[in-house]
């Protein structure tokens, strides 16, 4: 039996004619509320956050879960969109990240304008309002890019983005997507499976598993387990194949999402430097924008002794649950998102 129903999707067309689909919990009547906009990861679409939707209003939240490009019914990438990603050069790959960041920022601003959501509280004031942009897993690549390439935003978008966006949260981002090499103990075998359906099945089992870590807060990479599954039911184990298919896309996993895995590490490092270590950009573009991480320790040691954070950057450990904590324990996950935003 299904544990929840597929939510109704809304759609929004950005200024460049790209149609985005999204889940929306709706406004909180009579209240000034905060809007959380989620960007999903690899292989799984925006429907994975649906268990958070009925929990939103009582917490004075509006939850929006964006379906990324190539995840039906959001518009597919055009060949021209992917040309820079396929260029094989750091410059071309940065161009792709930059242009996609502008798209996501345009979605945020267009949504905020059309829905008349509450803006960020006035400087010096506290309370609800504005947008927290939350990237989960590979989705954090795109939310980092929004912060990194604020200088590429059209002035009409940037001016209103500053009225709404107050926090970017990165939840369980893969190390490579913030410019950190994968640890040597990380087993890469599944990525070399030639059959797409088999590779996606292996990926789904790996991503939804639980792992017995020695410690998730020590900061020691040797205390983390990356490969051996714990003896605990995987997330979404209760779903039928048809129900799981509503939340996934093996086709996109093997196409544009896989292309993102081949972006050179230097492009990811350049993006992360711009997002959290570039003082000139931080002072000029949305200087009050906060950056928060869930799970990963401070990336600063990987960027050299001269790397000083240019923004308000803080870290929160996820001491319980797995990569899909928002599915298995939605109340716990939502409360952790709120606590992380409010650090």
XYZ file of C-alpha atoms in Angstrom:
343
model
C 0.000 0.000 0.000
C 1.284 3.511 -0.740
C 2.493 5.523 2.248
C 1.556 8.857 0.694
C 0.119 10.149 -2.542
C 1.876 11.911 -5.345
C 1.382 15.637 -4.728
C -0.187 17.994 -7.216
C 2.369 19.841 -9.313
C 2.299 23.524 -10.134
C 4.243 25.140 -12.976
C 6.037 28.408 -13.532
C 7.669 29.751 -16.677
C 10.797 31.825 -16.195
C 11.714 34.841 -18.267
C 13.697 32.717 -20.743
C 10.693 30.522 -21.466
C 11.771 27.510 -19.395
C 8.887 25.817 -17.595
C 9.612 24.533 -14.083
C 7.309 22.217 -12.152
C 7.187 22.215 -8.378
C 5.309 21.040 -5.308
C 3.904 23.837 -3.140
C 2.401 23.493 0.335
C 0.755 26.907 -0.153
C 0.681 30.086 1.854
C 0.094 30.104 5.592
C -3.139 32.122 5.947
C -2.992 35.106 8.251
C 0.687 34.696 9.085
C 4.050 35.979 7.996
C 5.832 32.765 7.065
C 9.211 31.557 5.798
C 9.464 29.769 2.450
C 11.765 26.766 2.108
C 12.665 25.950 -1.506
C 14.177 22.477 -1.976
C 16.366 21.400 -4.896
C 16.554 17.606 -5.177
C 19.487 15.359 -5.913
C 20.462 12.759 -8.488
C 18.018 10.236 -9.886
C 15.216 11.224 -7.491
C 12.799 14.061 -8.323
C 11.216 16.782 -6.208
C 8.492 14.418 -5.007
C 10.902 12.952 -2.440
C 10.151 15.891 -0.128
C 6.389 15.346 -0.184
C 6.221 14.073 3.416
C 7.365 17.515 4.601
C 4.438 19.291 2.935
C 1.693 18.486 5.519
C 4.079 19.490 8.325
C 4.722 22.985 6.984
C 1.815 25.186 8.072
C 1.963 24.306 11.780
C 5.619 25.416 11.716
C 4.738 28.647 9.930
C 6.478 27.453 6.774
C 5.689 27.253 3.098
C 7.489 24.380 1.383
C 8.300 24.420 -2.319
C 10.067 21.473 -3.959
C 11.486 22.258 -7.371
C 11.793 19.643 -10.106
C 15.149 20.234 -11.791
C 15.621 20.429 -15.566
C 15.242 17.054 -17.305
C 12.950 15.803 -14.530
C 9.512 15.519 -16.108
C 7.366 17.611 -16.291
C 9.976 20.397 -15.915
C 11.467 21.331 -19.292
C 14.283 19.171 -20.625
C 17.677 20.607 -21.387
C 18.153 21.642 -24.991
C 21.314 20.724 -26.886
C 22.410 24.350 -26.639
C 21.972 24.250 -22.855
C 24.350 21.301 -22.571
C 26.972 22.507 -25.053
C 29.113 24.181 -22.394
C 28.724 21.216 -20.027
C 29.966 18.923 -22.805
C 32.880 21.209 -23.683
C 35.378 19.315 -21.529
C 36.899 22.587 -20.315
C 36.744 24.151 -16.865
C 35.611 27.420 -18.454
C 32.759 25.763 -20.332
C 31.655 23.792 -17.284
C 31.670 26.959 -15.184
C 29.540 28.600 -17.884
C 26.959 25.830 -17.479
C 26.887 26.180 -13.695
C 26.598 29.942 -14.045
C 23.722 29.867 -16.537
C 21.808 27.274 -14.524
C 22.311 29.343 -11.358
C 20.686 32.293 -13.120
C 17.740 30.052 -14.041
C 17.180 28.926 -10.456
C 17.504 32.482 -9.141
C 14.997 33.596 -11.770
C 12.594 30.903 -10.577
C 12.941 32.108 -6.973
C 12.290 35.727 -7.846
C 9.430 34.971 -10.257
C 7.780 32.707 -7.679
C 8.206 35.307 -4.926
C 6.701 38.048 -7.094
C 3.766 36.009 -8.368
C 2.917 34.465 -4.992
C 3.585 37.663 -3.031
C 5.450 35.744 -0.346
C 6.677 37.608 2.744
C 10.116 39.169 2.181
C 13.147 38.962 4.437
C 12.584 40.942 7.668
C 14.120 44.411 7.681
C 17.783 44.536 8.632
C 18.161 44.279 12.371
C 14.734 42.692 12.779
C 14.081 39.022 13.484
C 11.219 36.711 12.671
C 9.818 34.758 9.741
C 9.853 35.729 6.087
C 11.986 35.360 3.001
C 13.407 32.243 1.378
C 15.818 29.575 2.545
C 17.152 27.714 -0.500
C 17.940 24.096 0.442
C 20.010 21.849 -1.798
C 20.053 18.137 -1.038
C 22.829 15.886 -2.330
C 23.619 16.823 -5.950
C 21.033 19.598 -5.644
C 23.532 21.395 -3.406
C 25.736 21.859 -6.451
C 23.079 24.099 -7.965
C 22.342 26.018 -4.756
C 26.072 26.673 -4.273
C 26.154 27.953 -7.843
C 23.391 30.468 -7.078
C 25.582 31.960 -4.325
C 28.772 31.703 -6.378
C 27.466 33.482 -9.461
C 25.394 36.307 -8.026
C 27.492 38.653 -10.142
C 26.020 37.013 -13.261
C 22.412 37.779 -12.316
C 20.495 40.366 -14.345
C 19.970 43.486 -12.242
C 16.189 42.976 -12.319
C 16.624 39.537 -10.716
C 19.409 40.446 -8.311
C 17.552 43.427 -6.846
C 14.568 41.291 -5.827
C 16.628 38.234 -4.909
C 18.125 40.305 -2.114
C 14.627 41.063 -0.827
C 13.810 37.381 -0.380
C 16.812 35.033 -0.214
C 18.426 35.013 3.230
C 19.945 31.510 3.606
C 21.408 28.734 1.459
C 21.461 25.304 3.115
C 23.528 22.416 1.776
C 22.284 19.027 3.004
C 24.592 16.015 2.635
C 26.342 17.270 -0.486
C 28.778 14.899 -2.195
C 32.346 15.970 -1.479
C 33.323 16.398 -5.118
C 30.535 18.910 -5.718
C 32.251 21.369 -3.378
C 35.697 20.662 -4.788
C 36.866 17.977 -2.332
C 38.157 14.669 -3.782
C 36.270 11.535 -2.801
C 37.961 9.663 0.068
C 40.155 6.733 -1.031
C 37.900 4.243 0.787
C 34.880 5.281 -1.296
C 33.897 2.409 -3.623
C 33.297 3.705 -7.161
C 32.422 0.366 -8.767
C 28.727 1.089 -9.286
C 29.507 4.069 -11.513
C 31.261 1.791 -14.007
C 28.359 -0.633 -14.439
C 27.625 -0.440 -18.210
C 23.914 -1.277 -18.059
C 21.937 1.830 -17.057
C 19.040 0.064 -15.340
C 21.428 -2.064 -13.287
C 23.569 0.956 -12.453
C 20.545 2.932 -11.301
C 19.349 0.017 -9.165
C 22.781 -0.210 -7.512
C 22.817 3.550 -7.005
C 19.320 3.553 -5.462
C 20.257 0.758 -3.051
C 23.449 2.586 -2.046
C 21.785 6.005 -1.656
C 18.803 4.756 0.380
C 20.833 2.504 2.705
C 21.773 3.034 6.320
C 25.409 2.840 7.439
C 26.967 2.117 10.833
C 29.377 5.009 11.364
C 31.832 5.054 14.241
C 31.150 8.797 14.627
C 29.563 11.430 12.408
C 30.826 14.350 14.499
C 34.520 13.564 15.035
C 35.692 15.176 11.786
C 37.755 12.035 11.105
C 36.999 10.549 7.687
C 38.011 7.107 8.993
C 35.025 7.183 11.352
C 32.586 7.160 8.419
C 31.344 4.062 6.603
C 30.749 4.569 2.864
C 30.230 1.101 1.472
C 28.863 -1.537 3.891
C 25.120 -1.345 4.488
C 23.783 -1.548 8.027
C 21.258 -4.243 8.886
C 18.292 -1.893 8.577
C 15.562 -1.533 5.968
C 16.434 0.930 3.219
C 14.442 4.117 2.789
C 11.442 3.683 0.455
C 11.545 -0.101 0.867
C 7.774 -0.011 1.367
C 7.097 1.394 -2.111
C 6.042 -0.716 -5.072
C 8.036 -0.438 -8.281
C 5.287 1.765 -9.723
C 5.348 4.102 -6.717
C 9.131 4.316 -6.801
C 9.010 5.127 -10.508
C 6.924 8.229 -9.687
C 9.860 9.562 -7.649
C 12.764 8.612 -9.896
C 14.212 8.904 -13.377
C 16.850 6.405 -14.442
C 16.970 8.169 -17.807
C 17.982 11.536 -16.337
C 20.298 9.796 -13.875
C 22.172 8.298 -16.834
C 22.068 11.420 -19.010
C 22.446 15.043 -17.846
C 23.007 14.124 -14.192
C 25.857 11.807 -15.122
C 27.392 14.609 -17.191
C 27.569 16.651 -13.971
C 29.760 13.942 -12.435
C 32.345 14.592 -15.133
C 32.736 18.276 -14.369
C 36.380 18.795 -13.484
C 37.248 19.198 -9.819
C 38.797 22.599 -10.552
C 35.402 23.900 -11.704
C 33.782 22.773 -8.459
C 36.606 24.295 -6.439
C 36.311 27.606 -8.279
C 32.558 27.669 -7.624
C 32.979 26.953 -3.909
C 35.698 29.573 -3.549
C 33.383 32.144 -5.097
C 30.449 31.046 -2.924
C 32.053 31.145 0.520
C 35.646 32.418 0.317
C 35.518 35.412 -2.068
C 35.374 38.505 0.122
C 34.933 40.991 -2.737
C 31.891 39.130 -4.103
C 30.374 38.642 -0.643
C 30.684 42.324 0.204
C 29.100 43.435 -3.080
C 26.372 40.835 -3.635
C 23.861 39.921 -0.906
C 26.331 40.494 1.935
C 23.819 39.265 4.549
C 23.244 35.943 2.808
C 23.977 33.054 5.187
C 25.398 29.652 4.187
C 24.636 26.558 6.253
C 25.799 22.943 5.968
C 24.184 19.778 7.305
C 26.410 16.691 7.724
C 29.682 17.762 6.141
C 32.488 19.191 8.290
C 34.056 22.543 7.505
C 35.563 22.485 3.961
C 38.081 25.208 4.865
C 41.052 22.846 5.468
C 40.747 21.692 1.841
C 41.154 25.228 0.516
C 44.463 26.215 2.086
C 45.585 28.234 5.052
C 44.683 31.493 3.307
C 41.023 30.492 2.836
C 38.955 32.691 5.134
C 35.199 32.527 4.991
C 33.708 35.646 3.442
C 30.115 34.911 4.452
C 28.277 33.822 7.580
C 28.977 30.076 7.268
C 27.949 27.570 9.949
C 27.720 23.779 10.266
C 25.252 21.360 11.808
C 25.722 17.602 12.075
C 22.941 15.149 11.279
C 23.345 12.759 14.174
C 20.472 10.457 13.189
C 18.994 9.041 10.020
C 20.427 8.511 6.570
C 20.549 10.316 3.223
C 16.732 10.199 3.055
C 16.008 11.309 6.615
C 13.234 13.577 5.299
C 11.426 10.456 4.026
C 11.914 8.148 7.011
C 11.678 10.786 9.756
C 10.122 13.894 8.205
C 9.383 15.733 11.461
C 12.943 15.240 12.663
C 14.303 16.378 9.303
C 12.149 19.494 9.107
C 13.042 20.520 12.640
C 16.703 20.059 11.774
C 16.357 22.249 8.688
C 14.785 24.957 10.851
C 17.515 24.652 13.504
C 20.235 24.832 10.848
C 18.743 27.932 9.228
C 18.542 29.599 12.636
C 22.129 28.875 13.680
